[in-house]
Amino acid sequence: MTLLQDMTLSELTDFLTADFGVKPFVAKQVFHWLNKSVDFDGMTDVSKALRERLKENCVAVSATIVRTLVSKLDGTQKFLFRLYDGNVVEGVLMNYKYGNTLCVSCQVGCRMGCKFCASTLGGLVRNLSAGEILGQVAAVNALDGGKERYVTNIVLMGSGEPLDNFDNTVKFLRLVSDADGLNVSLRNISLSTCGIAPNVRKLADMGLPVNLTLSLHNPFNEQREEIMPVSRAYSVEEAIDACRYFFNKTGRRVIAEYTLIDGQNDSYAHALKLASLLRGLPAHVNVIALNPVKETGLKGTDEKTLKRFLQYLDKLGVSATRRRTMGQDIEGACGQLRRRYLEEHND
Ligand code: SAH
């Protein structure tokens, strides 16, 4: 099956002119519809004959919203996207003063095995293609009457590890920021990684000025290994060194994500070690309390301890803020909604 949203305008033009004998301007029309998440039947300025032929071999809309939950607390919307083969992934749309941020998924499931995360519970099912990641953005833009800039910011923080699906993620970044396409600035896109150090360096060498977020969660390797198996392959020091390399190559400040788990990573010793690790790196720490996932049995740090941890960091000269937890009433954390959906479908 050929996913048309996987292609740049010039790839689509080559494909349609060579295989379907159409004129380049027709390819441009098709491309325009693809970026608006419009299926073949809705491509009104494309001939019916071509649409019928395309339908036989190609997929136009690679992610379709099949369920939407709206948070009563903050208006955050959670989407379940269906892919052409029946797999589902999730996304979250958060409204801020400056615009709308969409959190997208890059894999069905995940193989990183982080102990607190719902996305990894059933392992990795498959990678998403670039067009399937783009399709999530296009589908959400289409909710607002096809306005191309409804989604202003994107975070790769849904299910999956972007740097474990490196080529598709990079192609997605190129597609979504393409002036002919959705034209979202790379500076408005955050890529979050659990710390696959060599791929952070590879990304840095490409010079793509995205915001890089490192899911740090524990500064001590022995403890980090227990909650994040990736740490056995790449130590926290290696991950941070790779982030430093990224900063040197792109000039983009790095964000460290720090999820507080009750009694596991919220002491003064953790704050002290974190501060020493980040010394010299222009980094900001986002602190968040764990969003409990029933299958994991882990608990988030209480309010008082969280505030105390932030004070420790402040005293140690570490730039840190608390990240608002959004959509807590709608299975807001990574992978939770898909779990629920699979349970309902007895999968
Ligand atoms: N694989 C990437 C991106 C996906 S997860 C990564 O590891 O960064 C996005 C962020 O949510 C990560 O920082 C992840 O550690 C965090 N996260 C996952 N489950 C969570 C939970 N239950 N509560 C709080 N944060 C969670």
XYZ file of C-alpha atoms and ligand atoms in Angstrom:
373
model
C 0.000 0.000 0.000
C 1.381 3.424 -0.933
C 0.753 6.153 1.615
C 0.598 9.388 -0.334
C 1.173 11.525 2.774
C 4.651 9.965 2.969
C 5.734 11.975 -0.043
C 7.107 15.470 -0.519
C 5.542 17.486 -3.324
C 8.357 16.577 -5.686
C 8.156 12.865 -4.810
C 4.391 12.925 -5.336
C 4.827 14.743 -8.637
C 7.336 12.132 -9.829
C 5.082 9.315 -8.682
C 1.879 10.634 -10.260
C 3.442 11.762 -13.511
C 5.406 8.524 -13.991
C 2.856 5.947 -12.792
C -0.423 7.691 -13.566
C 0.533 9.945 -16.455
C -0.903 13.101 -14.915
C 0.339 16.677 -15.274
C 2.401 18.200 -12.447
C -0.351 20.685 -11.552
C -2.640 17.766 -10.743
C -0.030 16.427 -8.340
C -0.036 19.817 -6.661
C -3.813 19.678 -6.264
C -3.614 16.191 -4.740
C -0.814 17.336 -2.424
C -2.930 20.247 -1.246
C -5.796 17.883 -0.297
C -3.451 15.443 1.439
C -2.201 18.208 3.709
C -5.797 18.986 4.569
C -6.504 15.336 5.422
C -9.117 15.096 2.673
C -9.810 11.617 1.288
C -10.077 10.835 -2.452
C -13.843 11.423 -2.574
C -13.379 14.971 -1.344
C -10.711 15.929 -3.911
C -13.239 17.864 -5.968
C -10.848 19.348 -8.542
C -9.249 15.983 -9.347
C -10.899 13.842 -12.033
C -13.060 10.979 -10.840
C -11.161 8.541 -13.071
C -7.831 9.384 -11.439
C -9.329 9.236 -7.956
C -10.709 5.760 -8.646
C -7.349 4.548 -9.905
C -5.552 6.036 -6.926
C -7.991 4.400 -4.519
C -6.967 0.965 -5.743
C -3.311 1.335 -4.779
C -2.941 4.248 -2.419
C -4.012 5.642 0.926
C -4.746 9.384 1.054
C -5.537 9.904 4.718
C -3.131 7.877 6.816
C -4.549 8.772 10.255
C -8.272 9.143 10.939
C -9.699 10.331 14.245
C -11.971 7.589 15.583
C -12.497 8.818 19.110
C -12.191 12.172 20.888
C -12.249 12.813 24.619
C -12.453 16.363 25.950
C -11.175 17.192 29.430
C -13.715 18.939 31.629
C -10.822 20.325 33.637
C -8.904 22.227 30.972
C -10.393 21.583 27.520
C -7.494 19.332 26.501
C -8.580 16.942 23.762
C -7.370 13.403 23.426
C -7.663 11.658 20.072
C -7.445 8.086 19.009
C -6.176 7.840 15.418
C -6.850 4.801 13.293
C -4.161 3.822 10.797
C -4.831 2.102 7.444
C -4.100 -1.363 8.859
C -6.433 -0.991 11.851
C -3.751 -0.147 14.406
C -4.501 2.803 16.654
C -2.288 5.484 18.200
C -3.119 8.489 20.291
C -2.567 12.210 20.319
C -3.356 15.110 22.633
C -4.228 18.704 21.770
C -3.474 21.289 24.424
C -4.627 24.886 24.117
C -2.251 27.528 25.354
C -2.331 31.312 25.088
C 0.223 31.268 22.298
C -1.392 28.539 20.217
C -2.342 24.885 20.062
C 0.157 22.165 20.794
C -0.431 18.705 19.392
C 1.306 15.707 20.897
C 1.766 12.995 18.248
C 2.816 9.343 18.296
C 5.645 7.916 16.218
C 5.279 4.177 16.906
C 2.437 1.773 17.664
C 3.537 0.797 21.161
C 7.183 1.126 22.166
C 10.089 -1.190 22.973
C 11.942 1.031 25.436
C 10.337 -0.588 28.478
C 10.134 2.456 30.802
C 8.452 1.140 33.936
C 6.043 4.048 34.445
C 4.815 4.379 30.877
C 1.631 2.852 29.456
C 2.855 2.995 25.835
C 5.407 0.269 26.331
C 3.196 -2.262 28.131
C 2.467 -4.364 25.037
C 5.885 -3.795 23.432
C 6.479 -2.394 19.967
C 3.905 -3.313 17.325
C 5.389 -1.307 14.470
C 6.956 1.961 13.425
C 4.851 4.724 11.965
C 5.846 6.059 8.587
C 6.544 9.778 8.171
C 3.149 10.250 6.540
C 1.384 8.549 9.418
C 2.918 11.035 11.837
C 2.093 13.915 9.492
C -1.423 12.505 9.046
C -2.136 13.061 12.750
C -1.309 16.764 12.408
C -3.335 17.127 9.199
C -6.336 15.351 10.749
C -6.369 17.694 13.742
C -5.945 20.799 11.563
C -8.959 19.622 9.595
C -11.118 19.783 12.717
C -10.985 23.535 12.448
C -12.390 23.680 8.943
C -9.091 22.787 7.349
C -7.220 25.825 8.615
C -3.619 24.987 7.988
C -2.278 26.585 11.116
C -4.688 25.291 13.742
C -1.844 23.232 15.195
C 0.946 25.734 15.846
C 3.255 23.563 17.907
C 4.041 19.871 17.840
C 5.588 17.620 20.449
C 6.773 14.109 19.634
C 5.709 12.835 23.033
C 2.922 10.415 22.235
C 3.560 6.703 22.076
C 6.913 5.553 20.785
C 10.522 6.619 20.854
C 11.278 9.009 17.961
C 14.980 8.143 17.887
C 14.132 4.427 17.653
C 12.268 5.286 14.437
C 14.927 7.675 13.254
C 14.509 7.868 9.472
C 10.731 8.198 9.555
C 10.909 10.815 12.291
C 13.449 12.884 10.361
C 11.404 12.594 7.179
C 8.329 13.700 9.143
C 10.258 16.763 10.380
C 11.167 17.623 6.807
C 7.613 17.089 5.523
C 5.801 19.033 8.226
C 8.159 22.005 8.000
C 8.096 22.109 4.199
C 6.932 25.477 2.839
C 4.798 23.616 0.271
C 3.213 21.561 3.042
C 2.043 22.442 6.546
C 5.001 24.773 7.007
C 5.338 24.353 10.778
C 8.625 25.853 11.957
C 11.061 23.302 13.382
C 11.539 25.720 16.278
C 7.950 24.985 17.227
C 8.548 21.253 17.327
C 9.860 19.325 20.333
C 11.383 15.896 20.024
C 11.468 13.923 23.248
C 13.847 11.012 23.715
C 14.645 8.574 26.482
C 18.315 9.086 25.603
C 19.517 7.017 22.633
C 22.802 8.914 22.650
C 24.237 8.023 19.195
C 21.004 9.037 17.513
C 20.906 12.336 19.414
C 24.334 13.014 17.868
C 23.112 11.918 14.438
C 20.187 14.319 14.743
C 22.552 17.088 15.837
C 24.715 16.485 12.753
C 21.660 17.065 10.570
C 21.380 20.525 12.095
C 17.594 20.419 12.429
C 16.758 23.155 14.962
C 14.061 21.297 16.888
C 13.676 21.548 20.648
C 15.289 18.499 22.164
C 13.850 17.035 25.348
C 15.676 14.375 27.324
C 13.516 12.197 29.563
C 15.937 12.077 32.453
C 13.849 11.088 35.483
C 16.745 9.909 37.629
C 20.358 11.153 37.740
C 21.787 7.944 39.264
C 22.469 5.249 36.674
C 21.731 2.246 38.915
C 18.337 3.716 39.784
C 17.614 5.012 36.293
C 18.321 1.557 34.867
C 15.537 0.167 37.031
C 12.903 2.459 35.577
C 14.449 3.051 32.129
C 16.233 0.015 30.636
C 17.735 2.233 27.894
C 20.120 3.468 30.576
C 21.917 0.110 30.495
C 22.917 0.830 26.915
C 23.553 4.566 27.290
C 24.354 6.005 30.687
C 22.823 9.259 31.818
C 26.232 10.929 31.346
C 26.404 9.688 27.739
C 22.886 10.949 27.097
C 23.696 14.367 28.541
C 26.968 14.563 26.593
C 24.998 13.902 23.420
C 22.600 16.712 24.399
C 25.569 19.019 24.902
C 26.735 18.071 21.412
C 23.228 18.860 20.124
C 23.355 22.275 21.774
C 26.779 23.012 20.309
C 25.606 22.072 16.813
C 22.192 23.754 16.818
C 22.346 26.434 19.510
C 19.062 25.112 20.876
C 18.700 24.887 24.629
C 17.875 21.399 25.864
C 14.962 20.496 28.134
C 15.296 17.759 30.731
C 12.031 16.081 31.605
C 11.829 14.945 35.212
C 8.814 12.906 36.291
C 8.607 12.618 40.062
C 7.804 9.156 41.387
C 6.943 8.847 45.051
C 10.039 8.023 47.104
C 12.165 7.081 44.084
C 13.688 10.227 42.622
C 12.455 13.167 44.707
C 15.124 13.592 47.430
C 17.741 16.288 47.943
C 20.435 13.847 46.835
C 18.644 13.501 43.493
C 18.388 17.282 43.068
C 22.073 17.680 43.924
C 23.215 15.024 41.474
C 20.913 16.404 38.778
C 22.390 19.863 39.253
C 25.930 18.546 38.947
C 25.096 16.578 35.785
C 23.546 19.571 34.068
C 26.298 22.016 35.021
C 27.537 23.936 32.007
C 24.707 22.837 29.727
C 22.074 25.467 28.931
C 19.184 23.289 30.018
C 15.838 23.756 31.647
C 14.196 21.115 33.830
C 10.495 20.401 33.458
C 9.217 18.784 36.614
C 5.978 16.837 36.559
C 4.317 14.437 38.984
C 3.869 10.945 37.626
C 0.525 10.399 35.962
C -0.492 7.114 37.588
C -0.999 4.192 35.220
C -2.954 1.444 36.951
C -0.872 -1.408 35.518
C 2.411 -0.046 36.923
C 1.496 0.384 40.588
C 3.743 3.476 40.782
C 2.595 6.628 42.558
C 3.300 10.262 41.799
C 5.093 12.442 44.350
C 2.755 14.493 46.533
C 2.321 18.225 46.144
C 4.461 19.196 49.130
C 7.429 17.053 48.119
C 7.172 18.260 44.524
C 7.359 21.898 45.621
C 10.288 21.087 47.888
C 12.119 19.409 45.006
C 11.609 22.525 42.868
C 13.016 24.640 45.713
C 16.085 22.419 45.928
C 16.715 22.897 42.215
C 16.202 26.625 42.520
C 18.724 26.863 45.356
C 21.172 24.808 43.335
C 20.880 27.286 40.474
C 19.050 24.928 38.112
C 16.425 26.538 35.899
C 13.293 24.489 36.532
C 9.544 24.843 36.369
C 6.647 22.623 36.977
C 4.896 21.393 33.889
C 1.164 21.580 34.204
C -0.486 18.190 34.154
C -3.232 18.404 31.585
C -6.096 16.140 30.721
C -5.838 14.031 33.882
C -9.503 13.067 33.601
C -9.101 11.718 30.054
C -6.279 9.195 30.337
C -3.860 12.032 29.540
C -0.597 10.126 29.917
C 1.187 8.471 27.074
C -0.466 5.282 25.846
C -3.299 5.132 28.352
C -6.170 5.679 25.943
C -4.905 3.076 23.494
C -4.687 0.548 26.370
C -8.269 1.244 27.289
C -9.354 0.905 23.647
C -7.540 -2.422 23.250
C -9.077 -3.728 26.480
C -12.543 -2.853 25.201
C -11.783 -4.640 21.958
C -10.420 -7.656 23.844
C -7.060 -7.415 22.221
N 9.916 8.049 24.058
C 10.017 9.450 24.257
C 8.734 10.227 24.093
C 7.456 9.668 24.617
S 6.985 9.886 26.274
C 10.644 9.750 25.599
O 10.933 8.833 26.341
O 10.926 10.912 25.867
C 6.847 11.586 26.621
C 7.210 11.898 28.076
O 6.217 11.410 29.004
C 8.511 11.268 28.506
O 9.256 12.194 29.248
C 8.046 10.117 29.379
O 9.056 9.695 30.238
C 6.854 10.729 30.057
N 5.886 9.798 30.638
C 5.511 8.588 30.208
N 4.594 8.041 31.016
C 4.363 8.948 31.991
C 3.521 8.974 33.130
N 2.726 7.950 33.410
N 3.546 10.067 33.919
C 4.355 11.121 33.620
N 5.165 11.158 32.565
C 5.180 10.075 31.753
